XYZ file of C-alpha atoms in Angstrom:
419
model
C 16.074 -2.572 -16.460
C 14.306 -5.785 -17.404
C 16.384 -8.933 -17.940
C 15.971 -12.706 -18.255
C 14.800 -13.054 -14.652
C 11.636 -11.118 -15.521
C 10.538 -13.554 -18.236
C 7.003 -14.524 -17.211
C 7.207 -17.732 -19.259
C 10.289 -19.065 -17.450
C 9.556 -22.261 -15.497
C 11.373 -23.832 -12.557
C 12.061 -27.498 -11.894
C 10.850 -26.758 -8.369
C 7.091 -27.213 -8.024
C 5.523 -23.770 -7.569
C 1.782 -23.559 -6.748
C -0.440 -21.323 -8.819
C -0.564 -17.747 -7.477
C 2.475 -18.360 -5.278
C 4.233 -15.252 -3.999
C 7.569 -16.964 -4.445
C 7.920 -17.530 -8.168
C 11.106 -18.108 -10.144
C 11.021 -14.415 -11.053
C 11.028 -13.336 -7.386
C 13.756 -15.158 -5.404
C 13.602 -13.122 -2.163
C 16.279 -13.514 0.526
C 15.773 -14.441 4.169
C 17.288 -16.162 7.197
C 16.085 -19.550 8.473
C 16.965 -22.503 10.675
C 15.714 -26.091 11.001
C 15.439 -28.688 13.758
C 18.235 -30.787 12.303
C 20.402 -27.690 11.770
C 19.587 -24.922 14.293
C 22.258 -22.596 12.907
C 20.707 -19.535 11.287
C 21.680 -19.201 7.631
C 20.627 -17.552 4.387
C 17.993 -18.920 2.075
C 15.890 -17.971 -0.919
C 12.160 -18.661 -1.095
C 10.679 -20.471 -4.095
C 7.187 -21.950 -3.978
C 6.740 -23.735 -0.651
C 10.488 -24.347 -0.444
C 13.666 -22.625 0.687
C 16.937 -22.922 -1.188
C 19.637 -23.471 1.437
C 22.307 -21.123 0.088
C 24.910 -22.539 2.454
C 24.753 -25.800 0.485
C 25.408 -24.257 -2.925
C 28.164 -21.712 -2.277
C 30.427 -23.390 -4.856
C 28.124 -22.120 -7.600
C 28.886 -18.508 -6.675
C 32.668 -18.672 -6.220
C 33.345 -16.905 -9.517
C 31.204 -13.926 -8.469
C 32.867 -12.966 -5.174
C 35.148 -14.890 -2.805
C 33.143 -13.829 0.267
C 30.113 -15.720 -1.024
C 31.813 -18.823 0.376
C 31.048 -17.584 3.897
C 28.364 -14.866 3.976
C 25.486 -17.304 3.487
C 26.446 -18.996 6.767
C 25.872 -15.745 8.694
C 22.902 -15.341 11.016
C 21.807 -12.173 9.165
C 21.953 -10.958 5.574
C 24.035 -7.892 6.424
C 27.373 -9.303 5.212
C 25.812 -10.440 1.936
C 24.045 -7.107 1.438
C 27.317 -5.246 2.057
C 28.866 -6.899 -1.033
C 26.927 -4.481 -3.236
C 24.280 -4.372 -5.931
C 26.422 -5.869 -8.673
C 26.998 -8.975 -6.556
C 23.313 -9.162 -5.585
C 22.279 -9.064 -9.229
C 24.791 -11.705 -10.274
C 23.746 -14.027 -7.447
C 20.099 -13.588 -8.398
C 20.865 -14.383 -12.052
C 22.838 -17.469 -11.054
C 19.988 -18.655 -8.830
C 17.533 -18.091 -11.667
C 19.641 -20.312 -13.932
C 20.141 -23.016 -11.284
C 16.421 -23.189 -10.555
C 15.208 -22.991 -14.158
C 13.638 -25.998 -15.828
C 16.228 -28.351 -17.328
C 19.119 -27.335 -15.080
C 20.562 -30.313 -13.183
C 23.448 -28.560 -11.390
C 21.617 -28.732 -8.055
C 18.956 -31.110 -6.764
C 16.088 -31.231 -4.296
C 18.660 -32.057 -1.618
C 19.365 -28.309 -1.279
C 15.698 -27.519 -0.615
C 13.938 -27.196 2.729
C 10.165 -27.085 3.172
C 9.148 -23.684 4.531
C 6.762 -25.426 6.941
C 9.729 -27.294 8.430
C 11.828 -24.142 8.914
C 11.864 -21.327 11.433
C 12.120 -17.920 9.779
C 14.093 -15.202 11.561
C 14.523 -11.455 11.344
C 16.589 -11.289 8.139
C 18.881 -8.387 9.050
C 20.625 -6.791 11.990
C 18.859 -3.426 12.060
C 21.049 -0.553 13.123
C 18.735 2.424 12.742
C 15.087 2.752 11.832
C 13.120 5.707 10.460
C 9.359 5.785 9.980
C 7.898 8.216 7.456
C 4.449 9.763 7.090
C 4.158 9.750 3.322
C 0.557 8.913 2.373
C -1.362 12.102 1.650
C -4.667 10.293 2.124
C -3.616 8.986 5.538
C -2.221 12.328 6.691
C -5.371 14.110 5.507
C -7.673 11.630 7.226
C -5.850 11.857 10.549
C -5.547 15.631 10.308
C -9.250 15.969 9.552
C -10.162 13.896 12.616
C -8.064 15.901 15.038
C -7.735 19.388 13.502
C -10.656 19.691 11.108
C -10.861 19.515 7.322
C -9.570 23.042 6.745
C -6.385 22.398 8.743
C -5.847 18.710 7.917
C -2.320 18.986 6.483
C 0.391 20.989 8.193
C 2.151 23.518 5.916
C 5.374 21.482 5.687
C 3.712 18.199 4.643
C 3.725 18.842 0.886
C 7.220 20.331 1.028
C 9.220 17.402 2.452
C 8.872 13.798 3.627
C 7.962 13.912 7.313
C 9.441 11.185 9.524
C 10.746 10.245 12.939
C 13.466 7.962 14.282
C 11.979 4.839 15.836
C 13.224 1.974 17.978
C 14.999 -0.720 15.940
C 15.342 -3.136 18.879
C 11.584 -3.818 18.981
C 11.195 -4.710 15.299
C 10.287 -8.400 15.142
C 9.720 -10.994 12.448
C 6.301 -12.223 11.367
C 4.745 -14.677 13.821
C 6.059 -12.924 16.926
C 3.322 -11.923 19.392
C 3.187 -8.406 20.840
C 2.020 -7.588 24.367
C -0.439 -4.747 24.740
C 1.575 -1.732 25.899
C 0.934 0.330 29.004
C 1.398 4.052 29.340
C -0.156 7.390 30.199
C -3.491 8.299 28.635
C -5.733 11.326 28.949
C -9.374 10.169 29.025
C -11.987 12.426 27.387
C -12.991 15.353 29.628
C -10.472 14.293 32.293
C -8.231 16.780 34.084
C -5.420 14.339 34.883
C -3.824 11.502 32.897
C -4.212 7.874 33.942
C -1.814 4.955 33.658
C -2.741 1.566 32.230
C -2.946 -0.695 29.169
C -3.789 0.910 25.855
C -7.432 0.513 24.881
C -6.902 1.791 21.338
C -4.460 -0.653 19.798
C -4.036 -0.195 16.056
C -2.021 -1.315 13.080
C -0.416 0.676 10.296
C -0.163 -0.909 6.864
C 3.308 -0.020 5.625
C 6.175 -1.199 3.447
C 9.781 -1.098 4.590
C 12.998 -0.801 2.627
C 16.463 -1.984 3.647
C 19.668 -0.026 3.108
C 22.245 -1.834 0.984
C 25.124 0.653 0.967
C 26.668 2.697 3.771
C 27.702 6.348 3.720
C 30.012 8.461 5.876
C 28.911 11.237 8.177
C 28.433 14.356 6.057
C 27.610 12.463 2.852
C 24.379 13.211 1.014
C 22.452 10.645 -1.039
C 21.056 12.286 -4.158
C 17.413 11.508 -4.882
C 18.293 10.517 -8.443
C 20.764 7.888 -7.173
C 18.917 6.824 -4.015
C 17.864 3.404 -5.315
C 21.554 2.487 -5.589
C 21.480 2.464 -1.777
C 18.375 0.263 -1.392
C 18.691 -3.537 -1.260
C 15.025 -4.482 -1.204
C 11.608 -4.247 0.412
C 9.368 -6.085 2.876
C 6.001 -5.698 4.590
C 5.913 -3.574 7.733
C 3.245 -3.303 10.448
C 3.802 -0.322 12.718
C 1.707 -1.299 15.740
C 0.325 1.834 17.393
C -1.274 2.615 20.742
C -3.459 5.539 19.716
C -4.486 6.688 23.185
C -0.894 6.762 24.433
C 0.226 8.410 21.187
C -2.438 11.131 21.333
C -1.417 12.246 24.838
C 2.355 12.155 24.334
C 3.001 13.298 20.773
C 3.030 17.069 21.444
C 5.619 18.537 21.136
C 8.160 15.894 20.044
C 6.081 13.284 18.247
C 5.744 9.482 18.522
C 7.407 7.718 21.455
C 5.856 5.048 23.721
C 2.780 4.785 21.519
C 4.982 3.304 18.792
C 8.205 1.776 20.125
C 6.759 -1.319 21.831
C 6.805 -3.342 18.605
C 6.764 -3.426 14.814
C 6.365 -6.527 12.644
C 8.105 -7.257 9.333
C 7.721 -10.079 6.829
C 10.685 -12.506 6.739
C 11.571 -12.316 3.024
C 13.277 -9.295 1.439
C 12.242 -8.806 -2.191
C 15.082 -7.214 -4.143
C 14.712 -4.051 -6.166
C 15.701 -6.080 -9.242
C 12.647 -8.308 -8.800
C 10.349 -5.279 -8.555
C 11.524 -3.690 -11.801
C 8.563 -4.820 -13.993
C 6.121 -3.150 -11.612
C 7.620 0.329 -11.660
C 5.073 3.123 -12.269
C 4.670 6.874 -11.899
C 3.705 8.128 -8.463
C 1.115 10.807 -7.637
C 1.676 14.290 -9.039
C 3.292 16.620 -6.497
C 2.100 20.173 -5.962
C 3.986 22.315 -5.166
C 7.025 21.107 -7.107
C 9.527 19.714 -4.573
C 12.766 21.568 -3.928
C 15.621 20.586 -6.231
C 17.226 18.040 -3.883
C 13.961 16.033 -3.872
C 13.412 16.010 -7.624
C 13.792 12.781 -9.637
C 13.237 11.614 -13.188
C 11.485 8.462 -14.311
C 8.981 6.237 -12.537
C 9.813 5.924 -8.834
C 6.681 4.237 -7.493
C 5.756 0.533 -7.579
C 2.414 -1.171 -8.152
C 2.295 -3.326 -5.011
C -1.143 -4.550 -3.971
C -1.628 -4.640 -0.203
C -4.170 -6.336 2.021
C -4.989 -6.405 5.738
C -7.010 -9.148 7.437
C -8.196 -9.228 11.025
C -8.763 -12.500 12.906
C -10.251 -12.595 16.395
C -9.279 -15.746 18.268
C -11.111 -18.861 17.091
C -12.821 -17.431 14.009
C -11.963 -17.008 10.350
C -9.953 -13.958 9.260
C -11.689 -11.148 7.421
C -10.149 -8.753 4.912
C -10.646 -5.238 6.282
C -8.536 -3.168 3.882
C -7.013 -3.312 0.404
C -4.538 -0.627 -0.586
C -1.535 -0.107 -2.866
C 2.033 1.158 -2.419
C 1.544 3.393 -5.481
C -0.600 5.786 -3.420
C 2.409 7.118 -1.482
C 2.970 10.804 -2.155
C 6.693 10.706 -1.305
C 8.798 8.002 -2.972
C 11.532 5.928 -1.334
C 14.084 7.933 -3.318
C 12.771 11.188 -1.901
C 12.581 9.768 1.608
C 16.213 8.656 1.554
C 17.389 11.908 -0.017
C 15.652 13.896 2.706
C 16.989 11.600 5.463
C 20.567 12.330 4.372
C 20.366 15.919 3.117
C 21.766 17.170 6.433
C 24.716 14.763 6.263
C 23.144 11.984 8.345
C 25.055 8.784 7.623
C 23.302 5.501 6.804
C 24.480 1.911 7.244
C 23.862 -1.455 5.624
C 20.827 -3.014 7.311
C 19.158 0.239 8.323
C 15.403 0.087 7.827
C 12.959 2.705 6.631
C 9.175 2.404 6.781
C 6.841 4.198 4.409
C 4.250 5.346 6.880
C 0.647 4.152 6.726
C -0.428 3.515 3.123
C -4.017 4.659 2.642
C -5.849 5.007 -0.642
C -8.690 7.284 -1.782
C -11.592 5.070 -0.654
C -12.593 3.915 2.827
C -11.848 0.252 2.085
C -8.279 1.257 1.190
C -7.475 2.997 4.480
C -4.393 1.488 6.149
C -5.262 1.784 9.851
C -8.179 1.033 12.153
C -8.113 4.676 13.213
C -9.268 5.530 9.691
C -11.318 2.412 8.912
C -13.492 2.986 12.012
C -13.118 6.778 11.847
C -11.641 7.110 15.318
C -13.783 4.329 16.729
C -17.167 5.722 15.651
C -17.869 3.234 12.818
C -17.158 -0.361 13.952
C -16.038 -3.107 11.598
C -17.969 -6.378 11.482
C -15.921 -9.566 11.780
C -16.648 -12.910 10.103
C -18.687 -14.136 13.110
C -20.752 -10.957 13.387
C -18.771 -9.444 16.265
C -17.516 -5.869 15.970
C -14.169 -4.159 16.320
C -13.160 -0.526 16.560
C -9.617 -1.229 17.739
C -7.626 -4.415 18.405
C -8.668 -6.626 21.302
C -6.486 -9.148 23.131
C -5.720 -12.287 21.086
C -6.712 -10.633 17.803
C -4.338 -11.463 14.955
C -3.552 -9.054 12.115
C -2.276 -10.334 8.771
C -0.613 -8.108 6.172
C -0.050 -9.358 2.615
C 1.518 -7.785 -0.458
C 2.078 -8.810 -4.058
C 2.678 -7.488 -7.572
C 0.877 -8.911 -10.593
C 1.024 -7.851 -14.214
C 0.550 -9.630 -17.544
C 0.826 -13.069 -15.978
C 3.903 -12.235 -13.889
C 3.514 -12.370 -10.118
C 5.861 -11.808 -7.209
C 4.891 -11.446 -3.579
C 6.143 -10.552 -0.134
C 4.501 -13.322 1.874
C 2.868 -12.253 5.121
C 3.527 -10.131 8.195
C 1.493 -11.692 10.989
C 1.210 -10.672 14.601
C -1.113 -11.364 17.525
C -1.807 -8.953 20.376
C -1.477 -10.545 23.815
C -2.639 -9.027 27.129
C -0.306 -6.604 28.891
C 2.384 -8.123 31.075
C 1.820 -7.727 34.790
């Protein structure tokens, strides 16, 4: 539901640049440290600044007694565990404190983002990656199985996913070394070992679990958003040559688990409320446990830029979260339908988000059609897959009727393989 925090005309006493991702109506949560205070602690982004929540705990004492301590934690998990009602009240209080005319706090509680180090905002227990874009699944299936057999029979019946490696999820700005593994060269009879030559990205969004369940519990699709704290950008780095050789019969493994990059700020579900829309129509009608009412998709504009070392970045794709066939609610309902328990801080990724046109494809595999149609960079050089020292930049934002909120950036550079 919309409330005062969604008022597009509300103004902050903090200077916020035009087209900033971090408006008064956003107030995303993250973890940061500074040179003069290296302790990791919770903050909220606004404009180019960070509100140091550790310095203003007295303003939240009437909401929950644990708010005196949770903002001093090195992750957001303890704060998230306090529940949605607390999250909403804290967000409303922050909105009031930062609104024009309020003098309860001063610039002394602000830190310049450029002077801070941003950290992975949560302790991630488990991580699941879905495969929920029909356009992406169709493109990949067409490449490797032909147009007539692009989608497997189960794809339109349930959200397909796999359990990934949470330990290798890193925050934006962290470099990733090119992975090594087994590959089967074209027309070869034996696999070879070495660095991947088909490094790729996957444009995804992630969501963070805000409420735990017990083993055997099932999260109903209709109530699934009660268990979601917020969202962030997610880049699922992929080694396509390693993945292609290993994925039969059990699916992704070494081609995926060497690294994934997330943006540092978690945008709450409350902040996203004005951008809720209907998702794609689903045919056949999902089974009853996957059915929901109301709009369950979000109009989140997404962008990917590629930057070879020493030259200007170039936008190579523009997509939208609304293209996903399976919603977050359906993904979480399917994850738990067998009684699988979930925990605060667990992360779920959407799968590559591709749209209906070539410029909206969310991976290089699709954008270059398996390496056969190179992309031209800003200096005239070409890319089919990622080369060493290339940097990939993911951005995401929502904008409607003069109201804007954004997710910042998820940036990562590919370094050569370690010896």
